[in-house]
Every structure is written in structure tokens, then in C-alpha cells.
GROMACS .gro file of C-alpha atoms in nm:
model
  100
    1SER     CA    1   1.995  -1.202  -1.339
    2GLY     CA    2   1.831  -1.007  -1.056
    3ILE     CA    3   1.855  -1.295  -0.806
    4ASN     CA    4   2.046  -1.238  -0.482
    5ALA     CA    5   2.266  -1.546  -0.447
    6GLU     CA    6   2.301  -1.521  -0.070
    7TYR     CA    7   1.929  -1.492   0.010
    8GLY     CA    8   1.758  -1.616  -0.305
    9TRP     CA    9   1.561  -1.293  -0.353
   10GLU     CA   10   1.463  -1.183  -0.699
   11HIS     CA   11   1.389  -0.825  -0.810
   12ILE     CA   12   1.059  -0.834  -0.997
   13THR     CA   13   0.926  -0.477  -1.013
   14THR     CA   14   0.999  -0.114  -0.937
   15PHE     CA   15   0.759   0.159  -0.828
   16HIS     CA   16   0.926   0.481  -0.948
   17ALA     CA   17   0.939   0.756  -0.682
   18PHE     CA   18   0.764   0.536  -0.423
   19ASN     CA   19   1.059   0.574  -0.187
   20MET     CA   20   1.003   0.950  -0.176
   21ILE     CA   21   0.637   0.897  -0.093
   22GLN     CA   22   0.691   0.636   0.179
   23SER     CA   23   0.972   0.832   0.344
   24THR     CA   24   0.730   1.111   0.436
   25LYS     CA   25   0.481   0.879   0.606
   26THR     CA   26   0.590   0.879   0.969
   27HIS     CA   27   0.300   0.670   1.105
   28LYS     CA   28   0.310   0.386   0.851
   29LYS     CA   29   0.222   0.045   0.982
   30TYR     CA   30   0.196  -0.164   0.663
   31MET     CA   31   0.354  -0.135   0.320
   32LEU     CA   32   0.235  -0.388   0.065
   33THR     CA   33   0.178  -0.447  -0.304
   34GLY     CA   34  -0.117  -0.581  -0.496
   35PRO     CA   35  -0.102  -0.946  -0.604
   36HIS     CA   36  -0.021  -0.845  -0.964
   37ARG     CA   37   0.221  -0.572  -0.850
   38ASN     CA   38  -0.008  -0.313  -1.007
   39TYR     CA   39  -0.001  -0.088  -0.699
   40ALA     CA   40   0.173  -0.031  -0.369
   41ALA     CA   41  -0.008   0.072  -0.053
   42ILE     CA   42   0.093   0.238   0.270
   43ILE     CA   43  -0.143   0.202   0.563
   44ASP     CA   44  -0.082   0.407   0.872
   45THR     CA   45  -0.169   0.315   1.229
   46SER     CA   46  -0.519   0.456   1.233
   47ARG     CA   47  -0.687   0.642   0.948
   48TYR     CA   48  -0.488   0.708   0.634
   49ILE     CA   49  -0.445   0.483   0.331
   50TYR     CA   50  -0.210   0.575   0.044
   51ILE     CA   51  -0.235   0.377  -0.279
   52TYR     CA   52   0.032   0.439  -0.542
   53ASN     CA   53   0.042   0.325  -0.902
   54CYS     CA   54   0.309   0.390  -1.162
   55ALA     CA   55   0.267   0.255  -1.512
   56LYS     CA   56   0.567   0.054  -1.627
   57ASP     CA   57   0.626   0.286  -1.925
   58SER     CA   58   0.605   0.610  -1.724
   59ASP     CA   59   0.805   0.794  -1.461
   60PHE     CA   60   0.486   0.948  -1.322
   61GLY     CA   61   0.237   0.778  -1.096
   62LYS     CA   62  -0.099   0.827  -0.931
   63LEU     CA   63  -0.140   0.856  -0.558
   64LEU     CA   64  -0.480   0.796  -0.401
   65VAL     CA   65  -0.517   0.919  -0.045
   66MET     CA   66  -0.808   0.794   0.162
   67THR     CA   67  -0.918   0.872   0.513
   68LEU     CA   68  -1.126   0.621   0.705
   69ASP     CA   69  -1.424   0.747   0.900
   70HIS     CA   70  -1.314   0.828   1.250
   71ASP     CA   71  -1.397   0.527   1.467
   72ASP     CA   72  -1.097   0.542   1.703
   73SER     CA   73  -0.989   0.188   1.625
   74GLU     CA   74  -0.642   0.077   1.523
   75ILE     CA   75  -0.583  -0.099   1.191
   76LEU     CA   76  -0.475  -0.450   1.287
   77GLY     CA   77  -0.424  -0.609   0.947
   78ALA     CA   78  -0.450  -0.563   0.572
   79CYS     CA   79  -0.493  -0.790   0.272
   80PRO     CA   80  -0.420  -0.655  -0.079
   81LEU     CA   81  -0.637  -0.785  -0.363
   82LYS     CA   82  -0.638  -0.698  -0.734
   83ASP     CA   83  -0.840  -0.376  -0.712
   84LYS     CA   84  -0.925  -0.351  -0.345
   85LEU     CA   85  -0.781  -0.360   0.004
   86VAL     CA   86  -0.937  -0.541   0.295
   87LEU     CA   87  -0.857  -0.391   0.635
   88ILE     CA   88  -0.920  -0.531   0.979
   89THR     CA   89  -0.969  -0.289   1.267
   90GLU     CA   90  -1.053  -0.352   1.629
   91LYS     CA   91  -1.421  -0.305   1.541
   92ASN     CA   92  -1.471  -0.374   1.168
   93PHE     CA   93  -1.370  -0.539   0.844
   94ILE     CA   94  -1.339  -0.267   0.580
   95THR     CA   95  -1.321  -0.321   0.204
   96ILE     CA   96  -1.180  -0.037  -0.004
   97ASN     CA   97  -1.250  -0.063  -0.378
   98PHE     CA   98  -1.048   0.162  -0.607
   99THR     CA   99  -0.958   0.225  -0.970
  100LEU     CA  100  -0.617   0.349  -1.075
   0.00000   0.00000   0.00000
């Protein structure tokens, strides 16, 4: 059934090959998914954002890599929305719009 009896967790989606991508990111701070599970994102401690999408009927995905302008501020929080990420840094709120 996909539900873990001991903890009550339920498996609801899989991002093919995402484990290989996230294992190479040594400075990751946040890993999250979009509200409709249409993408997964890795946000590192300062500048790099990785957004991964894999269509349910494919074993291949798209990886978007973004670099924030250098402002020397740490990323303190992130909120995933349908087609954007909202980041909070020490100095700014940043909205990243994207299309997969």
C-alpha cells in the first residue's frame, strides 16, 4: 500500500536519478519539492540553486542550475511554490520564477 505502518508515512512520488544529483552537492542546506511534486530543489548555503524535474513517464529529467548575484549573504529560508521559489537571505527576499 505504500504506507509505513510504524510511522504512518506514505510514498507518493519518485524523482528518478535525483539521488545521484543530490549526493554531489556538498554544501546543500535545503532540499524540497514543489507543492504539486512537479520538481525538487536543492539550495546550498549561499549562491547555488538546483531545480530538478523528471516527467512521470520518463527516466530523464531536466536540471536547472542558477547562481544568485554575489551579495555575501546566507540563504536563511526557502518556500517552494508551483513555478517559483521564494528565498530569504540576510538582506533580501528573492523570487525565482522558472519553467520546466
